[in-house]
Amino acid sequence: MDLGGGWYRSPEGLDYGSGSAEGHRITHVMQYTRDNPAKPAHGVFDTGNQGVLETVDEAWNRRAAAVSVNQQGARTTYIIPMARQVGYNPGEEYISITVEHGNEVITAFPRSWN
């Protein structure tokens, strides 16, 4: 849903707006659809460009089952088990979502839990 001013709300209530080096949080999340050799610990969604935001929404819907919730100021990071492989790298069965002010996406990417 277009909220105006460059802000968009996902079906599960996550808000994506301007920010990050990429200029917009959707663009930032989409950088996790391809490998970046410059970042050694860079999770990559195994869906490619298709279905990434839907997968993030699915994780957000499961946030009550998070294995870790870390709050620092206005930002909260959830590590959410997905019960299936969601990243390209072995063991990436979790999604990390960082939000600000409750539902404004800062970043989201697949990861392992160790």
mmCIF file with all atom_site columns, C-alpha atoms in Angstrom:
data_model
loop_
_atom_site.group_PDB
_atom_site.id
_atom_site.type_symbol
_atom_site.label_atom_id
_atom_site.label_alt_id
_atom_site.label_comp_id
_atom_site.label_asym_id
_atom_site.label_entity_id
_atom_site.label_seq_id
_atom_site.pdbx_PDB_ins_code
_atom_site.Cartn_x
_atom_site.Cartn_y
_atom_site.Cartn_z
_atom_site.occupancy
_atom_site.B_iso_or_equiv
_atom_site.pdbx_formal_charge
_atom_site.auth_seq_id
_atom_site.auth_comp_id
_atom_site.auth_asym_id
_atom_site.auth_atom_id
_atom_site.pdbx_PDB_model_num
ATOM 1   C CA . MET A 1 1   ? 0.000  0.000   0.000  1.00 0.00 ? 1   MET A CA 1
ATOM 2   C CA . ASP A 1 2   ? 1.370  3.412   -0.945 1.00 0.00 ? 2   ASP A CA 1
ATOM 3   C CA . LEU A 1 3   ? 1.406  5.656   2.137  1.00 0.00 ? 3   LEU A CA 1
ATOM 4   C CA . GLY A 1 4   ? 2.698  8.672   0.208  1.00 0.00 ? 4   GLY A CA 1
ATOM 5   C CA . GLY A 1 5   ? 6.017  10.458  0.543  1.00 0.00 ? 5   GLY A CA 1
ATOM 6   C CA . GLY A 1 6   ? 7.912  7.412   -0.707 1.00 0.00 ? 6   GLY A CA 1
ATOM 7   C CA . TRP A 1 7   ? 6.573  5.145   2.056  1.00 0.00 ? 7   TRP A CA 1
ATOM 8   C CA . TYR A 1 8   ? 4.991  1.763   1.381  1.00 0.00 ? 8   TYR A CA 1
ATOM 9   C CA . ARG A 1 9   ? 3.247  -0.640  3.768  1.00 0.00 ? 9   ARG A CA 1
ATOM 10  C CA . SER A 1 10  ? 3.433  -4.397  3.230  1.00 0.00 ? 10  SER A CA 1
ATOM 11  C CA . PRO A 1 11  ? 0.385  -6.651  3.693  1.00 0.00 ? 11  PRO A CA 1
ATOM 12  C CA . GLU A 1 12  ? 1.725  -7.662  7.154  1.00 0.00 ? 12  GLU A CA 1
ATOM 13  C CA . GLY A 1 13  ? 2.222  -4.029  8.223  1.00 0.00 ? 13  GLY A CA 1
ATOM 14  C CA . LEU A 1 14  ? 5.931  -3.429  7.631  1.00 0.00 ? 14  LEU A CA 1
ATOM 15  C CA . ASP A 1 15  ? 6.698  0.100   6.451  1.00 0.00 ? 15  ASP A CA 1
ATOM 16  C CA . TYR A 1 16  ? 9.461  0.723   3.909  1.00 0.00 ? 16  TYR A CA 1
ATOM 17  C CA . GLY A 1 17  ? 10.692 4.267   3.327  1.00 0.00 ? 17  GLY A CA 1
ATOM 18  C CA . SER A 1 18  ? 13.682 6.310   2.310  1.00 0.00 ? 18  SER A CA 1
ATOM 19  C CA . GLY A 1 19  ? 17.022 5.675   3.943  1.00 0.00 ? 19  GLY A CA 1
ATOM 20  C CA . SER A 1 20  ? 20.171 3.563   3.685  1.00 0.00 ? 20  SER A CA 1
ATOM 21  C CA . ALA A 1 21  ? 23.058 3.989   1.266  1.00 0.00 ? 21  ALA A CA 1
ATOM 22  C CA . GLU A 1 22  ? 20.805 2.600   -1.474 1.00 0.00 ? 22  GLU A CA 1
ATOM 23  C CA . GLY A 1 23  ? 18.267 5.416   -1.023 1.00 0.00 ? 23  GLY A CA 1
ATOM 24  C CA . HIS A 1 24  ? 15.239 3.310   -0.073 1.00 0.00 ? 24  HIS A CA 1
ATOM 25  C CA . ARG A 1 25  ? 14.744 0.416   2.345  1.00 0.00 ? 25  ARG A CA 1
ATOM 26  C CA . ILE A 1 26  ? 13.162 -1.825  -0.306 1.00 0.00 ? 26  ILE A CA 1
ATOM 27  C CA . THR A 1 27  ? 16.261 -1.348  -2.476 1.00 0.00 ? 27  THR A CA 1
ATOM 28  C CA . HIS A 1 28  ? 18.406 -2.107  0.566  1.00 0.00 ? 28  HIS A CA 1
ATOM 29  C CA . VAL A 1 29  ? 16.575 -5.369  1.334  1.00 0.00 ? 29  VAL A CA 1
ATOM 30  C CA . MET A 1 30  ? 16.759 -6.361  -2.331 1.00 0.00 ? 30  MET A CA 1
ATOM 31  C CA . GLN A 1 31  ? 20.576 -6.171  -2.191 1.00 0.00 ? 31  GLN A CA 1
ATOM 32  C CA . TYR A 1 32  ? 20.305 -9.472  -0.301 1.00 0.00 ? 32  TYR A CA 1
ATOM 33  C CA . THR A 1 33  ? 19.081 -11.206 -3.463 1.00 0.00 ? 33  THR A CA 1
ATOM 34  C CA . ARG A 1 34  ? 22.603 -11.481 -4.868 1.00 0.00 ? 34  ARG A CA 1
ATOM 35  C CA . ASP A 1 35  ? 25.999 -12.359 -3.488 1.00 0.00 ? 35  ASP A CA 1
ATOM 36  C CA . ASN A 1 36  ? 28.347 -9.569  -2.457 1.00 0.00 ? 36  ASN A CA 1
ATOM 37  C CA . PRO A 1 37  ? 31.909 -10.923 -2.200 1.00 0.00 ? 37  PRO A CA 1
ATOM 38  C CA . ALA A 1 38  ? 32.967 -7.705  -0.455 1.00 0.00 ? 38  ALA A CA 1
ATOM 39  C CA . LYS A 1 39  ? 30.840 -8.764  2.529  1.00 0.00 ? 39  LYS A CA 1
ATOM 40  C CA . PRO A 1 40  ? 32.053 -12.102 3.915  1.00 0.00 ? 40  PRO A CA 1
ATOM 41  C CA . ALA A 1 41  ? 28.979 -12.666 6.119  1.00 0.00 ? 41  ALA A CA 1
ATOM 42  C CA . HIS A 1 42  ? 26.371 -11.582 3.573  1.00 0.00 ? 42  HIS A CA 1
ATOM 43  C CA . GLY A 1 43  ? 23.159 -13.634 3.614  1.00 0.00 ? 43  GLY A CA 1
ATOM 44  C CA . VAL A 1 44  ? 21.464 -14.085 0.240  1.00 0.00 ? 44  VAL A CA 1
ATOM 45  C CA . PHE A 1 45  ? 17.786 -14.973 -0.177 1.00 0.00 ? 45  PHE A CA 1
ATOM 46  C CA . ASP A 1 46  ? 17.417 -18.202 -2.149 1.00 0.00 ? 46  ASP A CA 1
ATOM 47  C CA . THR A 1 47  ? 14.360 -16.850 -3.990 1.00 0.00 ? 47  THR A CA 1
ATOM 48  C CA . GLY A 1 48  ? 16.290 -14.324 -6.069 1.00 0.00 ? 48  GLY A CA 1
ATOM 49  C CA . ASN A 1 49  ? 14.234 -11.192 -6.699 1.00 0.00 ? 49  ASN A CA 1
ATOM 50  C CA . GLN A 1 50  ? 10.935 -13.083 -6.631 1.00 0.00 ? 50  GLN A CA 1
ATOM 51  C CA . GLY A 1 51  ? 9.124  -13.310 -3.329 1.00 0.00 ? 51  GLY A CA 1
ATOM 52  C CA . VAL A 1 52  ? 11.664 -11.581 -1.090 1.00 0.00 ? 52  VAL A CA 1
ATOM 53  C CA . LEU A 1 53  ? 9.276  -9.056  0.432  1.00 0.00 ? 53  LEU A CA 1
ATOM 54  C CA . GLU A 1 54  ? 6.651  -11.768 0.831  1.00 0.00 ? 54  GLU A CA 1
ATOM 55  C CA . THR A 1 55  ? 9.205  -13.929 2.679  1.00 0.00 ? 55  THR A CA 1
ATOM 56  C CA . VAL A 1 56  ? 10.096 -10.989 4.938  1.00 0.00 ? 56  VAL A CA 1
ATOM 57  C CA . ASP A 1 57  ? 6.367  -10.487 5.586  1.00 0.00 ? 57  ASP A CA 1
ATOM 58  C CA . GLU A 1 58  ? 6.019  -14.178 6.447  1.00 0.00 ? 58  GLU A CA 1
ATOM 59  C CA . ALA A 1 59  ? 8.880  -13.847 8.937  1.00 0.00 ? 59  ALA A CA 1
ATOM 60  C CA . TRP A 1 60  ? 7.340  -10.699 10.427 1.00 0.00 ? 60  TRP A CA 1
ATOM 61  C CA . ASN A 1 61  ? 4.099  -12.607 10.942 1.00 0.00 ? 61  ASN A CA 1
ATOM 62  C CA . ARG A 1 62  ? 6.124  -15.212 12.917 1.00 0.00 ? 62  ARG A CA 1
ATOM 63  C CA . ARG A 1 63  ? 8.073  -12.714 15.049 1.00 0.00 ? 63  ARG A CA 1
ATOM 64  C CA . ALA A 1 64  ? 6.435  -13.974 18.281 1.00 0.00 ? 64  ALA A CA 1
ATOM 65  C CA . ALA A 1 65  ? 8.559  -17.120 17.781 1.00 0.00 ? 65  ALA A CA 1
ATOM 66  C CA . ALA A 1 66  ? 11.819 -15.151 17.462 1.00 0.00 ? 66  ALA A CA 1
ATOM 67  C CA . VAL A 1 67  ? 14.853 -16.883 18.974 1.00 0.00 ? 67  VAL A CA 1
ATOM 68  C CA . SER A 1 68  ? 16.369 -13.480 19.710 1.00 0.00 ? 68  SER A CA 1
ATOM 69  C CA . VAL A 1 69  ? 14.960 -9.977  20.187 1.00 0.00 ? 69  VAL A CA 1
ATOM 70  C CA . ASN A 1 70  ? 17.497 -7.210  20.711 1.00 0.00 ? 70  ASN A CA 1
ATOM 71  C CA . GLN A 1 71  ? 16.421 -3.626  21.301 1.00 0.00 ? 71  GLN A CA 1
ATOM 72  C CA . GLN A 1 72  ? 18.826 -0.707  21.040 1.00 0.00 ? 72  GLN A CA 1
ATOM 73  C CA . GLY A 1 73  ? 17.137 2.660   21.297 1.00 0.00 ? 73  GLY A CA 1
ATOM 74  C CA . ALA A 1 74  ? 14.337 2.914   18.731 1.00 0.00 ? 74  ALA A CA 1
ATOM 75  C CA . ARG A 1 75  ? 15.627 -0.121  16.795 1.00 0.00 ? 75  ARG A CA 1
ATOM 76  C CA . THR A 1 76  ? 14.660 -3.730  17.435 1.00 0.00 ? 76  THR A CA 1
ATOM 77  C CA . THR A 1 77  ? 16.214 -6.745  15.727 1.00 0.00 ? 77  THR A CA 1
ATOM 78  C CA . TYR A 1 78  ? 14.313 -10.027 15.545 1.00 0.00 ? 78  TYR A CA 1
ATOM 79  C CA . ILE A 1 79  ? 15.902 -13.321 14.509 1.00 0.00 ? 79  ILE A CA 1
ATOM 80  C CA . ILE A 1 80  ? 13.020 -15.454 13.325 1.00 0.00 ? 80  ILE A CA 1
ATOM 81  C CA . PRO A 1 81  ? 13.089 -19.196 12.540 1.00 0.00 ? 81  PRO A CA 1
ATOM 82  C CA . MET A 1 82  ? 11.475 -20.063 9.217  1.00 0.00 ? 82  MET A CA 1
ATOM 83  C CA . ALA A 1 83  ? 11.557 -23.892 9.535  1.00 0.00 ? 83  ALA A CA 1
ATOM 84  C CA . ARG A 1 84  ? 13.050 -24.129 6.039  1.00 0.00 ? 84  ARG A CA 1
ATOM 85  C CA . GLN A 1 85  ? 16.023 -22.937 4.071  1.00 0.00 ? 85  GLN A CA 1
ATOM 86  C CA . VAL A 1 86  ? 15.519 -19.260 3.096  1.00 0.00 ? 86  VAL A CA 1
ATOM 87  C CA . GLY A 1 87  ? 19.088 -18.330 2.228  1.00 0.00 ? 87  GLY A CA 1
ATOM 88  C CA . TYR A 1 88  ? 21.540 -19.514 -0.367 1.00 0.00 ? 88  TYR A CA 1
ATOM 89  C CA . ASN A 1 89  ? 24.147 -20.560 2.214  1.00 0.00 ? 89  ASN A CA 1
ATOM 90  C CA . PRO A 1 90  ? 23.723 -23.808 4.191  1.00 0.00 ? 90  PRO A CA 1
ATOM 91  C CA . GLY A 1 91  ? 21.922 -23.327 7.501  1.00 0.00 ? 91  GLY A CA 1
ATOM 92  C CA . GLU A 1 92  ? 20.260 -20.040 6.588  1.00 0.00 ? 92  GLU A CA 1
ATOM 93  C CA . GLU A 1 93  ? 16.868 -20.992 8.005  1.00 0.00 ? 93  GLU A CA 1
ATOM 94  C CA . TYR A 1 94  ? 16.307 -17.725 9.889  1.00 0.00 ? 94  TYR A CA 1
ATOM 95  C CA . ILE A 1 95  ? 15.526 -14.179 8.876  1.00 0.00 ? 95  ILE A CA 1
ATOM 96  C CA . SER A 1 96  ? 16.900 -11.190 10.728 1.00 0.00 ? 96  SER A CA 1
ATOM 97  C CA . ILE A 1 97  ? 14.611 -8.158  10.612 1.00 0.00 ? 97  ILE A CA 1
ATOM 98  C CA . THR A 1 98  ? 15.600 -4.819  12.115 1.00 0.00 ? 98  THR A CA 1
ATOM 99  C CA . VAL A 1 99  ? 12.845 -2.246  12.511 1.00 0.00 ? 99  VAL A CA 1
ATOM 100 C CA . GLU A 1 100 ? 12.695 1.221   13.946 1.00 0.00 ? 100 GLU A CA 1
ATOM 101 C CA . HIS A 1 101 ? 9.690  2.651   15.783 1.00 0.00 ? 101 HIS A CA 1
ATOM 102 C CA . GLY A 1 102 ? 7.936  -0.721  15.779 1.00 0.00 ? 102 GLY A CA 1
ATOM 103 C CA . ASN A 1 103 ? 7.469  -1.475  12.081 1.00 0.00 ? 103 ASN A CA 1
ATOM 104 C CA . GLU A 1 104 ? 9.735  0.710   9.912  1.00 0.00 ? 104 GLU A CA 1
ATOM 105 C CA . VAL A 1 105 ? 12.143 -1.643  8.148  1.00 0.00 ? 105 VAL A CA 1
ATOM 106 C CA . ILE A 1 106 ? 15.842 -0.884  8.440  1.00 0.00 ? 106 ILE A CA 1
ATOM 107 C CA . THR A 1 107 ? 17.074 -4.205  7.048  1.00 0.00 ? 107 THR A CA 1
ATOM 108 C CA . ALA A 1 108 ? 16.082 -7.839  6.568  1.00 0.00 ? 108 ALA A CA 1
ATOM 109 C CA . PHE A 1 109 ? 18.202 -10.769 5.428  1.00 0.00 ? 109 PHE A CA 1
ATOM 110 C CA . PRO A 1 110 ? 18.567 -14.550 5.750  1.00 0.00 ? 110 PRO A CA 1
ATOM 111 C CA . ARG A 1 111 ? 21.028 -15.953 8.285  1.00 0.00 ? 111 ARG A CA 1
ATOM 112 C CA . SER A 1 112 ? 21.938 -19.024 10.251 1.00 0.00 ? 112 SER A CA 1
ATOM 113 C CA . TRP A 1 113 ? 21.518 -19.360 14.015 1.00 0.00 ? 113 TRP A CA 1
ATOM 114 C CA . ASN A 1 114 ? 24.633 -20.289 15.910 1.00 0.00 ? 114 ASN A CA 1
#
